[in-house]
Amino acid sequence: MSEKLSFVSPTPNSPWGTYLQQVDRVIPYLGDLARWAETLKRPKRALIVDVPIEMDDGRIAHYEGYRVQHNMSRGPGKGGVRFHPDVTLEEVMALSAWMTVKTAAVNLPYGGAKGGIRVDPKKLSQKELEKVTRRYTSEIGIIIGPHTDIPAPDVNTNGQIMAWMMDTYSMNTGGTATGVVTGKPLHLGGSLGRVKATGRGVFVTGREAARRLGLDLRGARIAVQGFGNVGSVAAELFVEAGAIIVAVQDHTGTIVNDKGLDLAGLVPISRTAGGATAFQGGDVVPNAQFWDVQCDILIPAALEGQISAERAKKTTAKLVLEGANGPTVPEADDILAQRGVLVVPDVICNAGGVTVSYFEWVQDFSSFFWDEDEINVRLDRIMMNALNHIWDTADKHKITLRTATYAVACERILIARQERGLYP
Ligand code: GLU
């Protein structure tokens, strides 16, 4: 018989299991609100959809898609859509739950949601990609909407995919609903600063953490795993602040340069099919060596579960900036804390993306658009205020930044839950 008792019980070593442990750790700090904590361990609603499309060669292919609304106590669901061959319902549950915590941590008026399709978009033609996106959007159209649940880009999705999602939803509802998704192209109600926002938030929180640690960014050595929208933008901002990028790992492999990789050369090449390892200005080494590289700051900006106990034991980093969602397993978290390695957790570190998504959504509703300076000033302020509040909470209870972020966020979520009350 299967070990899985219900859809909320986790499979071993899964992101959902990681999330549940993170919630358990915060319960002692929730006081009377702990009575409501079970609500955090259950997604409000989960939809599984079949996404059939006719391929260019005439075959009919079926892909599985998901949209999970984890919690909507504080506002509509918010969270990205991921296209990846390994996506599962359980993974999307974890990702949606981290959105609930993240939006509450930075105090945006949202709940948490997430979506995904089990597909490798690199294997699809542009036409096939559009069909998959449109059919998926149509299928989840019964639960998304500008006031109910607002998707956005995530791993392997981008502005073009958001434009197709916006168009499909609008075709089905008979208007032009720009506010149904964020991360759209600029001339379709997108916001200035959205593409770089997640990387910028990683930099802003990382710079403050470094300052508090007494770690000078000038000459600081940084290793970055994942060199997409998050990792590459954060890397560029740290280099502007005087740091050097000594190692980059992406889906093609690992490239190192002890004197610092030249980002002006590396970034454009990393966007091509050859990836980061097609760049000539460094040595390509086996992937396992990434974790041995001498560095001050480690930025995991790829997928979940990358920092295992073993990797946590050997990293030389003093500071870990979680650009990815869920990159550190709980056992590794404990090891890093014991070793005095400071972790700025995903649910605050990478919240810059959803923060500018919020700005985009507000601008769409008011049909009044802000300039990029205004976006960045507001983003930096929200990130710094949130981080400072979390830091005070961590100092007060002598807990990690992760547990402190959960304490701040879960209190907000559960107060809203309690005030709304149970229906009926
Ligand atoms: N996918 C991003 C995240 O994980 C952004 C979500 C959004 O903008 O709604 O935070």
GROMACS .gro file of C-alpha atoms and ligand atoms in nm:
model
  434
    1MET     CA    1   0.000   0.000   0.000
    2SER     CA    2   0.124   0.350  -0.075
    3GLU     CA    3   0.274   0.554   0.211
    4LYS     CA    4   0.087   0.858   0.091
    5LEU     CA    5  -0.222   0.881   0.310
    6SER     CA    6  -0.378   1.187   0.156
    7PHE     CA    7  -0.274   1.454  -0.084
    8VAL     CA    8  -0.137   1.669   0.199
    9SER     CA    9   0.096   1.400   0.337
   10PRO     CA   10   0.445   1.450   0.192
   11THR     CA   11   0.662   1.203   0.006
   12PRO     CA   12   1.007   1.173   0.171
   13ASN     CA   13   1.262   1.450   0.094
   14SER     CA   14   1.011   1.646  -0.110
   15PRO     CA   15   0.973   2.026  -0.124
   16TRP     CA   16   0.629   1.989   0.035
   17GLY     CA   17   0.790   1.792   0.320
   18THR     CA   18   1.048   2.071   0.357
   19TYR     CA   19   0.773   2.331   0.374
   20LEU     CA   20   0.577   2.135   0.638
   21GLN     CA   21   0.888   2.115   0.857
   22GLN     CA   22   0.941   2.489   0.818
   23VAL     CA   23   0.586   2.547   0.943
   24ASP     CA   24   0.636   2.310   1.239
   25ARG     CA   25   0.939   2.513   1.344
   26VAL     CA   26   0.742   2.836   1.368
   27ILE     CA   27   0.443   2.702   1.564
   28PRO     CA   28   0.607   2.764   1.908
   29TYR     CA   29   0.631   3.136   1.820
   30LEU     CA   30   0.269   3.181   1.715
   31GLY     CA   31   0.107   3.201   2.059
   32ASP     CA   32  -0.273   3.161   2.051
   33LEU     CA   33  -0.272   3.177   1.672
   34ALA     CA   34  -0.118   2.827   1.674
   35ARG     CA   35  -0.477   2.704   1.694
   36TRP     CA   36  -0.512   2.803   1.328
   37ALA     CA   37  -0.174   2.671   1.212
   38GLU     CA   38  -0.312   2.354   1.051
   39THR     CA   39  -0.460   2.576   0.781
   40LEU     CA   40  -0.102   2.646   0.662
   41LYS     CA   41  -0.047   2.274   0.605
   42ARG     CA   42  -0.336   2.237   0.363
   43PRO     CA   43  -0.374   2.399   0.022
   44LYS     CA   44  -0.714   2.565  -0.009
   45ARG     CA   45  -0.770   2.433  -0.361
   46ALA     CA   46  -0.576   2.232  -0.622
   47LEU     CA   47  -0.669   2.181  -0.985
   48ILE     CA   48  -0.517   1.918  -1.215
   49VAL     CA   49  -0.579   1.967  -1.586
   50ASP     CA   50  -0.513   1.775  -1.905
   51VAL     CA   51  -0.344   1.985  -2.171
   52PRO     CA   52  -0.382   1.817  -2.512
   53ILE     CA   53  -0.230   1.980  -2.821
   54GLU     CA   54  -0.173   1.886  -3.182
   55MET     CA   55   0.203   1.881  -3.246
   56ASP     CA   56   0.363   2.016  -3.564
   57ASP     CA   57   0.398   1.659  -3.697
   58GLY     CA   58   0.025   1.585  -3.648
   59ARG     CA   59   0.058   1.377  -3.329
   60ILE     CA   60  -0.173   1.453  -3.035
   61ALA     CA   61   0.034   1.507  -2.719
   62HIS     CA   62  -0.104   1.532  -2.364
   63TYR     CA   63   0.065   1.727  -2.084
   64GLU     CA   64  -0.040   1.746  -1.720
   65GLY     CA   65  -0.096   2.091  -1.571
   66TYR     CA   66  -0.165   2.220  -1.221
   67ARG     CA   67  -0.280   2.533  -1.042
   68VAL     CA   68  -0.275   2.530  -0.663
   69GLN     CA   69  -0.423   2.806  -0.449
   70HIS     CA   70  -0.259   2.749  -0.116
   71ASN     CA   71  -0.409   3.031   0.088
   72MET     CA   72  -0.620   3.336   0.013
   73SER     CA   73  -0.681   3.471   0.362
   74ARG     CA   74  -0.502   3.801   0.290
   75GLY     CA   75  -0.601   3.852  -0.073
   76PRO     CA   76  -0.616   3.688  -0.416
   77GLY     CA   77  -0.379   3.402  -0.498
   78LYS     CA   78  -0.047   3.511  -0.649
   79GLY     CA   79   0.238   3.310  -0.794
   80GLY     CA   80   0.416   3.198  -1.106
   81VAL     CA   81   0.371   2.922  -1.359
   82ARG     CA   82   0.657   2.678  -1.416
   83PHE     CA   83   0.715   2.472  -1.731
   84HIS     CA   84   0.941   2.179  -1.644
   85PRO     CA   85   0.936   1.806  -1.727
   86ASP     CA   86   0.971   1.710  -1.357
   87VAL     CA   87   0.697   1.934  -1.212
   88THR     CA   88   0.452   1.747  -0.988
   89LEU     CA   89   0.135   1.845  -0.803
   90GLU     CA   90   0.321   1.807  -0.474
   91GLU     CA   91   0.600   2.038  -0.589
   92VAL     CA   92   0.346   2.300  -0.698
   93MET     CA   93   0.180   2.268  -0.356
   94ALA     CA   94   0.511   2.358  -0.190
   95LEU     CA   95   0.576   2.642  -0.432
   96SER     CA   96   0.226   2.782  -0.374
   97ALA     CA   97   0.273   2.764   0.003
   98TRP     CA   98   0.604   2.951  -0.020
   99MET     CA   99   0.417   3.223  -0.213
  100THR     CA  100   0.170   3.253   0.078
  101VAL     CA  101   0.458   3.304   0.319
  102LYS     CA  102   0.648   3.533   0.081
  103THR     CA  103   0.363   3.772   0.004
  104ALA     CA  104   0.285   3.797   0.377
  105ALA     CA  105   0.653   3.846   0.468
  106VAL     CA  106   0.672   4.160   0.251
  107ASN     CA  107   0.313   4.251   0.343
  108LEU     CA  108   0.160   4.247  -0.006
  109PRO     CA  109  -0.221   4.211  -0.010
  110TYR     CA  110  -0.210   3.863  -0.162
  111GLY     CA  111  -0.239   3.498  -0.078
  112GLY     CA  112  -0.023   3.230  -0.237
  113ALA     CA  113  -0.072   3.022  -0.551
  114LYS     CA  114   0.142   2.849  -0.813
  115GLY     CA  115   0.102   2.661  -1.137
  116GLY     CA  116   0.298   2.430  -1.356
  117ILE     CA  117   0.295   2.208  -1.661
  118ARG     CA  118   0.494   1.884  -1.689
  119VAL     CA  119   0.661   1.973  -2.016
  120ASP     CA  120   1.011   2.046  -2.144
  121PRO     CA  121   0.956   2.372  -2.335
  122LYS     CA  122   1.300   2.340  -2.497
  123LYS     CA  123   1.159   2.045  -2.694
  124LEU     CA  124   0.861   2.241  -2.831
  125SER     CA  125   0.841   2.466  -3.136
  126GLN     CA  126   0.719   2.822  -3.076
  127LYS     CA  127   0.376   2.726  -3.214
  128GLU     CA  128   0.353   2.420  -2.986
  129LEU     CA  129   0.459   2.632  -2.687
  130GLU     CA  130   0.183   2.880  -2.764
  131LYS     CA  131  -0.077   2.600  -2.792
  132VAL     CA  132   0.030   2.444  -2.459
  133THR     CA  133   0.016   2.784  -2.289
  134ARG     CA  134  -0.324   2.875  -2.432
  135ARG     CA  135  -0.490   2.541  -2.358
  136TYR     CA  136  -0.349   2.537  -2.005
  137THR     CA  137  -0.473   2.894  -1.945
  138SER     CA  138  -0.815   2.806  -2.075
  139GLU     CA  139  -0.832   2.499  -1.846
  140ILE     CA  140  -0.729   2.690  -1.533
  141GLY     CA  141  -0.947   2.984  -1.644
  142ILE     CA  142  -1.220   2.859  -1.410
  143ILE     CA  143  -1.011   2.955  -1.105
  144ILE     CA  144  -0.782   3.243  -1.213
  145GLY     CA  145  -0.877   3.608  -1.261
  146PRO     CA  146  -0.758   3.962  -1.179
  147HIS     CA  147  -0.935   3.949  -0.841
  148THR     CA  148  -0.899   3.577  -0.763
  149ASP     CA  149  -0.560   3.441  -0.867
  150ILE     CA  150  -0.292   3.615  -1.073
  151PRO     CA  151  -0.022   3.402  -1.241
  152ALA     CA  152   0.328   3.531  -1.335
  153PRO     CA  153   0.653   3.396  -1.482
  154ASP     CA  154   0.862   3.132  -1.304
  155VAL     CA  155   1.113   2.871  -1.424
  156ASN     CA  156   1.106   2.853  -1.809
  157THR     CA  157   0.821   3.101  -1.854
  158ASN     CA  158   0.855   3.463  -1.968
  159GLY     CA  159   0.680   3.778  -2.095
  160GLN     CA  160   0.569   3.619  -2.422
  161ILE     CA  161   0.402   3.333  -2.235
  162MET     CA  162   0.231   3.588  -2.006
  163ALA     CA  163   0.105   3.775  -2.316
  164TRP     CA  164  -0.053   3.452  -2.448
  165MET     CA  165  -0.206   3.382  -2.106
  166MET     CA  166  -0.350   3.734  -2.086
  167ASP     CA  167  -0.489   3.707  -2.439
  168THR     CA  168  -0.644   3.362  -2.383
  169TYR     CA  169  -0.812   3.466  -2.060
  170SER     CA  170  -0.934   3.787  -2.227
  171MET     CA  171  -1.072   3.598  -2.530
  172ASN     CA  172  -1.265   3.367  -2.298
  173THR     CA  173  -1.406   3.648  -2.083
  174GLY     CA  174  -1.470   3.906  -2.354
  175GLY     CA  175  -1.247   4.198  -2.253
  176THR     CA  176  -0.881   4.285  -2.219
  177ALA     CA  177  -0.792   4.175  -1.870
  178THR     CA  178  -0.435   4.302  -1.831
  179GLY     CA  179  -0.449   4.244  -1.452
  180VAL     CA  180  -0.496   3.865  -1.484
  181VAL     CA  181  -0.122   3.798  -1.508
  182THR     CA  182   0.194   3.992  -1.423
  183GLY     CA  183   0.536   3.985  -1.587
  184LYS     CA  184   0.377   4.088  -1.918
  185PRO     CA  185   0.561   4.273  -2.196
  186LEU     CA  186   0.576   4.651  -2.139
  187HIS     CA  187   0.326   4.754  -2.407
  188LEU     CA  188   0.067   4.505  -2.274
  189GLY     CA  189   0.044   4.650  -1.926
  190GLY     CA  190   0.379   4.522  -1.803
  191SER     CA  191   0.587   4.717  -1.554
  192LEU     CA  192   0.930   4.871  -1.587
  193GLY     CA  193   1.176   4.692  -1.361
  194ARG     CA  194   0.980   4.362  -1.343
  195VAL     CA  195   1.232   4.149  -1.535
  196LYS     CA  196   1.520   4.247  -1.308
  197ALA     CA  197   1.316   4.272  -0.987
  198THR     CA  198   1.389   3.929  -0.838
  199GLY     CA  199   1.764   3.960  -0.892
  200ARG     CA  200   1.753   4.314  -0.758
  201GLY     CA  201   1.578   4.197  -0.442
  202VAL     CA  202   1.844   3.928  -0.393
  203PHE     CA  203   2.108   4.201  -0.419
  204VAL     CA  204   1.933   4.447  -0.185
  205THR     CA  205   1.876   4.189   0.089
  206GLY     CA  206   2.222   4.039   0.031
  207ARG     CA  207   2.397   4.377   0.056
  208GLU     CA  208   2.222   4.447   0.388
  209ALA     CA  209   2.304   4.099   0.523
  210ALA     CA  210   2.670   4.145   0.420
  211ARG     CA  211   2.680   4.484   0.592
  212ARG     CA  212   2.545   4.336   0.914
  213LEU     CA  213   2.798   4.051   0.892
  214GLY     CA  214   3.084   4.296   0.833
  215LEU     CA  215   3.153   4.135   0.497
  216ASP     CA  216   3.292   4.388   0.249
  217LEU     CA  217   3.136   4.341  -0.094
  218ARG     CA  218   3.447   4.483  -0.260
  219GLY     CA  219   3.647   4.177  -0.356
  220ALA     CA  220   3.387   3.937  -0.210
  221ARG     CA  221   3.386   3.601  -0.392
  222ILE     CA  222   3.048   3.478  -0.511
  223ALA     CA  223   2.930   3.143  -0.651
  224VAL     CA  224   2.597   3.142  -0.838
  225GLN     CA  225   2.390   2.833  -0.918
  226GLY     CA  226   2.130   2.902  -1.188
  227PHE     CA  227   2.205   3.182  -1.432
  228GLY     CA  228   1.860   3.282  -1.557
  229ASN     CA  229   1.662   3.590  -1.475
  230VAL     CA  230   1.747   3.574  -1.104
  231GLY     CA  231   2.108   3.454  -1.081
  232SER     CA  232   2.251   3.661  -1.366
  233VAL     CA  233   2.087   3.989  -1.261
  234ALA     CA  234   2.194   3.945  -0.897
  235ALA     CA  235   2.548   3.862  -1.018
  236GLU     CA  236   2.565   4.181  -1.227
  237LEU     CA  237   2.452   4.399  -0.935
  238PHE     CA  238   2.705   4.240  -0.698
  239VAL     CA  239   2.982   4.295  -0.954
  240GLU     CA  240   2.879   4.663  -0.982
  241ALA     CA  241   2.923   4.676  -0.602
  242GLY     CA  242   3.278   4.541  -0.637
  243ALA     CA  243   3.234   4.165  -0.587
  244ILE     CA  244   3.369   3.896  -0.821
  245ILE     CA  245   3.181   3.593  -0.955
  246VAL     CA  246   3.413   3.294  -0.916
  247ALA     CA  247   3.175   3.015  -1.023
  248VAL     CA  248   2.854   2.982  -1.222
  249GLN     CA  249   2.653   2.664  -1.269
  250ASP     CA  250   2.364   2.633  -1.512
  251HIS     CA  251   2.186   2.344  -1.690
  252THR     CA  252   2.490   2.299  -1.919
  253GLY     CA  253   2.750   2.262  -1.641
  254THR     CA  254   2.988   2.460  -1.421
  255ILE     CA  255   3.238   2.731  -1.515
  256VAL     CA  256   3.493   2.877  -1.274
  257ASN     CA  257   3.749   3.157  -1.278
  258ASP     CA  258   3.943   3.236  -0.964
  259LYS     CA  259   4.000   3.596  -1.076
  260GLY     CA  260   3.631   3.650  -1.153
  261LEU     CA  261   3.422   3.571  -1.460
  262ASP     CA  262   3.370   3.859  -1.705
  263LEU     CA  263   2.991   3.904  -1.697
  264ALA     CA  264   2.981   4.130  -2.005
  265GLY     CA  265   3.098   3.825  -2.202
  266LEU     CA  266   2.931   3.551  -1.998
  267VAL     CA  267   2.573   3.683  -1.969
  268PRO     CA  268   2.490   3.705  -2.344
  269ILE     CA  269   2.652   3.367  -2.417
  270SER     CA  270   2.466   3.203  -2.127
  271ARG     CA  271   2.137   3.301  -2.299
  272THR     CA  272   2.225   3.096  -2.610
  273ALA     CA  273   2.172   2.720  -2.649
  274GLY     CA  274   2.531   2.650  -2.537
  275GLY     CA  275   2.465   2.804  -2.194
  276ALA     CA  276   2.724   2.938  -1.949
  277THR     CA  277   2.978   2.669  -2.033
  278ALA     CA  278   3.005   2.795  -2.395
  279PHE     CA  279   3.187   3.101  -2.253
  280GLN     CA  280   3.563   3.091  -2.311
  281GLY     CA  281   3.664   3.309  -2.016
  282GLY     CA  282   3.680   3.036  -1.750
  283ASP     CA  283   3.744   2.666  -1.689
  284VAL     CA  284   3.461   2.416  -1.724
  285VAL     CA  285   3.475   2.173  -1.430
  286PRO     CA  286   3.258   1.878  -1.315
  287ASN     CA  287   2.933   1.994  -1.149
  288ALA     CA  288   3.026   1.847  -0.810
  289GLN     CA  289   3.319   2.091  -0.785
  290PHE     CA  290   3.081   2.388  -0.773
  291TRP     CA  291   3.020   2.316  -0.404
  292ASP     CA  292   3.396   2.311  -0.324
  293VAL     CA  293   3.474   2.652  -0.473
  294GLN     CA  294   3.620   2.901  -0.223
  295CYS     CA  295   3.358   3.173  -0.184
  296ASP     CA  296   3.214   3.424   0.062
  297ILE     CA  297   2.861   3.428  -0.077
  298LEU     CA  298   2.665   3.141  -0.228
  299ILE     CA  299   2.356   3.222  -0.437
  300PRO     CA  300   2.141   2.917  -0.515
  301ALA     CA  301   1.911   3.052  -0.790
  302ALA     CA  302   1.800   2.731  -0.964
  303LEU     CA  303   1.565   2.464  -0.829
  304GLU     CA  304   1.461   2.319  -0.491
  305GLY     CA  305   1.664   2.088  -0.268
  306GLN     CA  306   2.010   2.185  -0.398
  307ILE     CA  307   2.178   2.251  -0.062
  308SER     CA  308   2.188   1.906   0.097
  309ALA     CA  309   2.337   1.825   0.438
  310GLU     CA  310   2.660   1.717   0.270
  311ARG     CA  311   2.689   2.038   0.068
  312ALA     CA  312   2.604   2.249   0.375
  313LYS     CA  313   2.893   2.082   0.561
  314LYS     CA  314   3.149   2.175   0.303
  315THR     CA  315   3.052   2.516   0.171
  316THR     CA  316   3.306   2.788   0.250
  317ALA     CA  317   3.041   3.061   0.212
  318LYS     CA  318   2.960   3.284   0.510
  319LEU     CA  319   2.636   3.402   0.353
  320VAL     CA  320   2.374   3.212   0.149
  321LEU     CA  321   2.123   3.415  -0.054
  322GLU     CA  322   1.829   3.202  -0.164
  323GLY     CA  323   1.736   3.331  -0.508
  324ALA     CA  324   1.557   3.001  -0.580
  325ASN     CA  325   1.248   2.877  -0.397
  326GLY     CA  326   1.323   2.602  -0.146
  327PRO     CA  327   1.693   2.543  -0.229
  328THR     CA  328   1.794   2.434   0.125
  329VAL     CA  329   1.664   2.115   0.291
  330PRO     CA  330   1.585   2.145   0.667
  331GLU     CA  331   1.880   1.926   0.774
  332ALA     CA  332   2.116   2.149   0.575
  333ASP     CA  333   1.955   2.457   0.729
  334ASP     CA  334   2.047   2.328   1.076
  335ILE     CA  335   2.405   2.252   0.969
  336LEU     CA  336   2.448   2.599   0.819
  337ALA     CA  337   2.311   2.759   1.137
  338GLN     CA  338   2.547   2.551   1.356
  339ARG     CA  339   2.840   2.647   1.134
  340GLY     CA  340   2.751   3.016   1.164
  341VAL     CA  341   2.661   3.052   0.797
  342LEU     CA  342   2.390   3.316   0.758
  343VAL     CA  343   2.101   3.222   0.528
  344VAL     CA  344   1.871   3.491   0.385
  345PRO     CA  345   1.570   3.266   0.313
  346ASP     CA  346   1.387   3.248  -0.020
  347VAL     CA  347   1.064   3.386   0.123
  348ILE     CA  348   1.230   3.725   0.174
  349CYS     CA  349   1.541   3.706  -0.046
  350ASN     CA  350   1.359   3.645  -0.377
  351ALA     CA  351   1.043   3.844  -0.293
  352GLY     CA  352   1.148   4.129  -0.524
  353GLY     CA  353   0.980   3.962  -0.822
  354VAL     CA  354   0.637   3.933  -0.668
  355THR     CA  355   0.672   4.282  -0.520
  356VAL     CA  356   0.712   4.439  -0.863
  357SER     CA  357   0.435   4.204  -0.986
  358TYR     CA  358   0.218   4.376  -0.727
  359PHE     CA  359   0.324   4.716  -0.865
  360GLU     CA  360   0.236   4.594  -1.215
  361TRP     CA  361  -0.108   4.480  -1.102
  362VAL     CA  362  -0.175   4.812  -0.926
  363GLN     CA  363  -0.060   5.005  -1.236
  364ASP     CA  364  -0.287   4.792  -1.458
  365PHE     CA  365  -0.591   4.870  -1.244
  366SER     CA  366  -0.519   5.243  -1.234
  367SER     CA  367  -0.400   5.251  -1.598
  368PHE     CA  368  -0.128   5.484  -1.479
  369PHE     CA  369   0.233   5.375  -1.518
  370TRP     CA  370   0.532   5.466  -1.303
  371ASP     CA  371   0.889   5.531  -1.415
  372GLU     CA  372   1.165   5.285  -1.337
  373ASP     CA  373   1.323   5.495  -1.061
  374GLU     CA  374   0.995   5.504  -0.876
  375ILE     CA  375   0.961   5.126  -0.907
  376ASN     CA  376   1.313   5.064  -0.781
  377VAL     CA  377   1.290   5.311  -0.491
  378ARG     CA  378   0.962   5.153  -0.376
  379LEU     CA  379   1.101   4.800  -0.423
  380ASP     CA  380   1.414   4.873  -0.222
  381ARG     CA  381   1.210   5.032   0.056
  382ILE     CA  382   0.968   4.739   0.085
  383MET     CA  383   1.252   4.485   0.084
  384MET     CA  384   1.457   4.676   0.344
  385ASN     CA  385   1.161   4.736   0.576
  386ALA     CA  386   1.063   4.370   0.559
  387LEU     CA  387   1.419   4.249   0.617
  388ASN     CA  388   1.477   4.485   0.913
  389HIS     CA  389   1.153   4.373   1.079
  390ILE     CA  390   1.247   4.007   1.027
  391TRP     CA  391   1.594   4.071   1.165
  392ASP     CA  392   1.451   4.228   1.482
  393THR     CA  393   1.223   3.924   1.522
  394ALA     CA  394   1.518   3.686   1.480
  395ASP     CA  395   1.721   3.878   1.742
  396LYS     CA  396   1.428   3.890   1.984
  397HIS     CA  397   1.362   3.514   1.979
  398LYS     CA  398   1.718   3.404   1.894
  399ILE     CA  399   1.598   3.215   1.588
  400THR     CA  400   1.719   3.189   1.229
  401LEU     CA  401   1.612   3.442   0.969
  402ARG     CA  402   1.399   3.168   0.809
  403THR     CA  403   1.200   3.093   1.123
  404ALA     CA  404   1.174   3.468   1.191
  405THR     CA  405   1.035   3.528   0.841
  406TYR     CA  406   0.781   3.250   0.900
  407ALA     CA  407   0.692   3.402   1.239
  408VAL     CA  408   0.624   3.745   1.085
  409ALA     CA  409   0.441   3.605   0.782
  410CYS     CA  410   0.238   3.332   0.954
  411GLU     CA  411   0.118   3.575   1.219
  412ARG     CA  412  -0.019   3.804   0.944
  413ILE     CA  413  -0.181   3.512   0.760
  414LEU     CA  414  -0.340   3.358   1.068
  415ILE     CA  415  -0.467   3.689   1.208
  416ALA     CA  416  -0.647   3.739   0.875
  417ARG     CA  417  -0.773   3.380   0.893
  418GLN     CA  418  -0.904   3.429   1.244
  419GLU     CA  419  -1.065   3.767   1.169
  420ARG     CA  420  -1.242   3.629   0.864
  421GLY     CA  421  -1.366   3.335   1.069
  422LEU     CA  422  -1.478   2.995   0.952
  423TYR     CA  423  -1.756   2.971   0.695
  424PRO     CA  424  -2.031   2.857   0.746
  425GLU     N1  425   0.771   3.321  -0.971
  425GLU     C1  426   0.811   3.428  -0.884
  425GLU     C2  427   0.827   3.379  -0.741
  425GLU     O1  428   0.853   3.263  -0.719
  425GLU     C3  429   0.722   3.550  -0.898
  425GLU     C4  430   0.576   3.528  -0.871
  425GLU     C5  431   0.488   3.649  -0.903
  425GLU     O2  432   0.541   3.750  -0.947
  425GLU     O3  433   0.369   3.635  -0.882
  425GLU     O4  434   0.824   3.456  -0.649
   0.00000   0.00000   0.00000
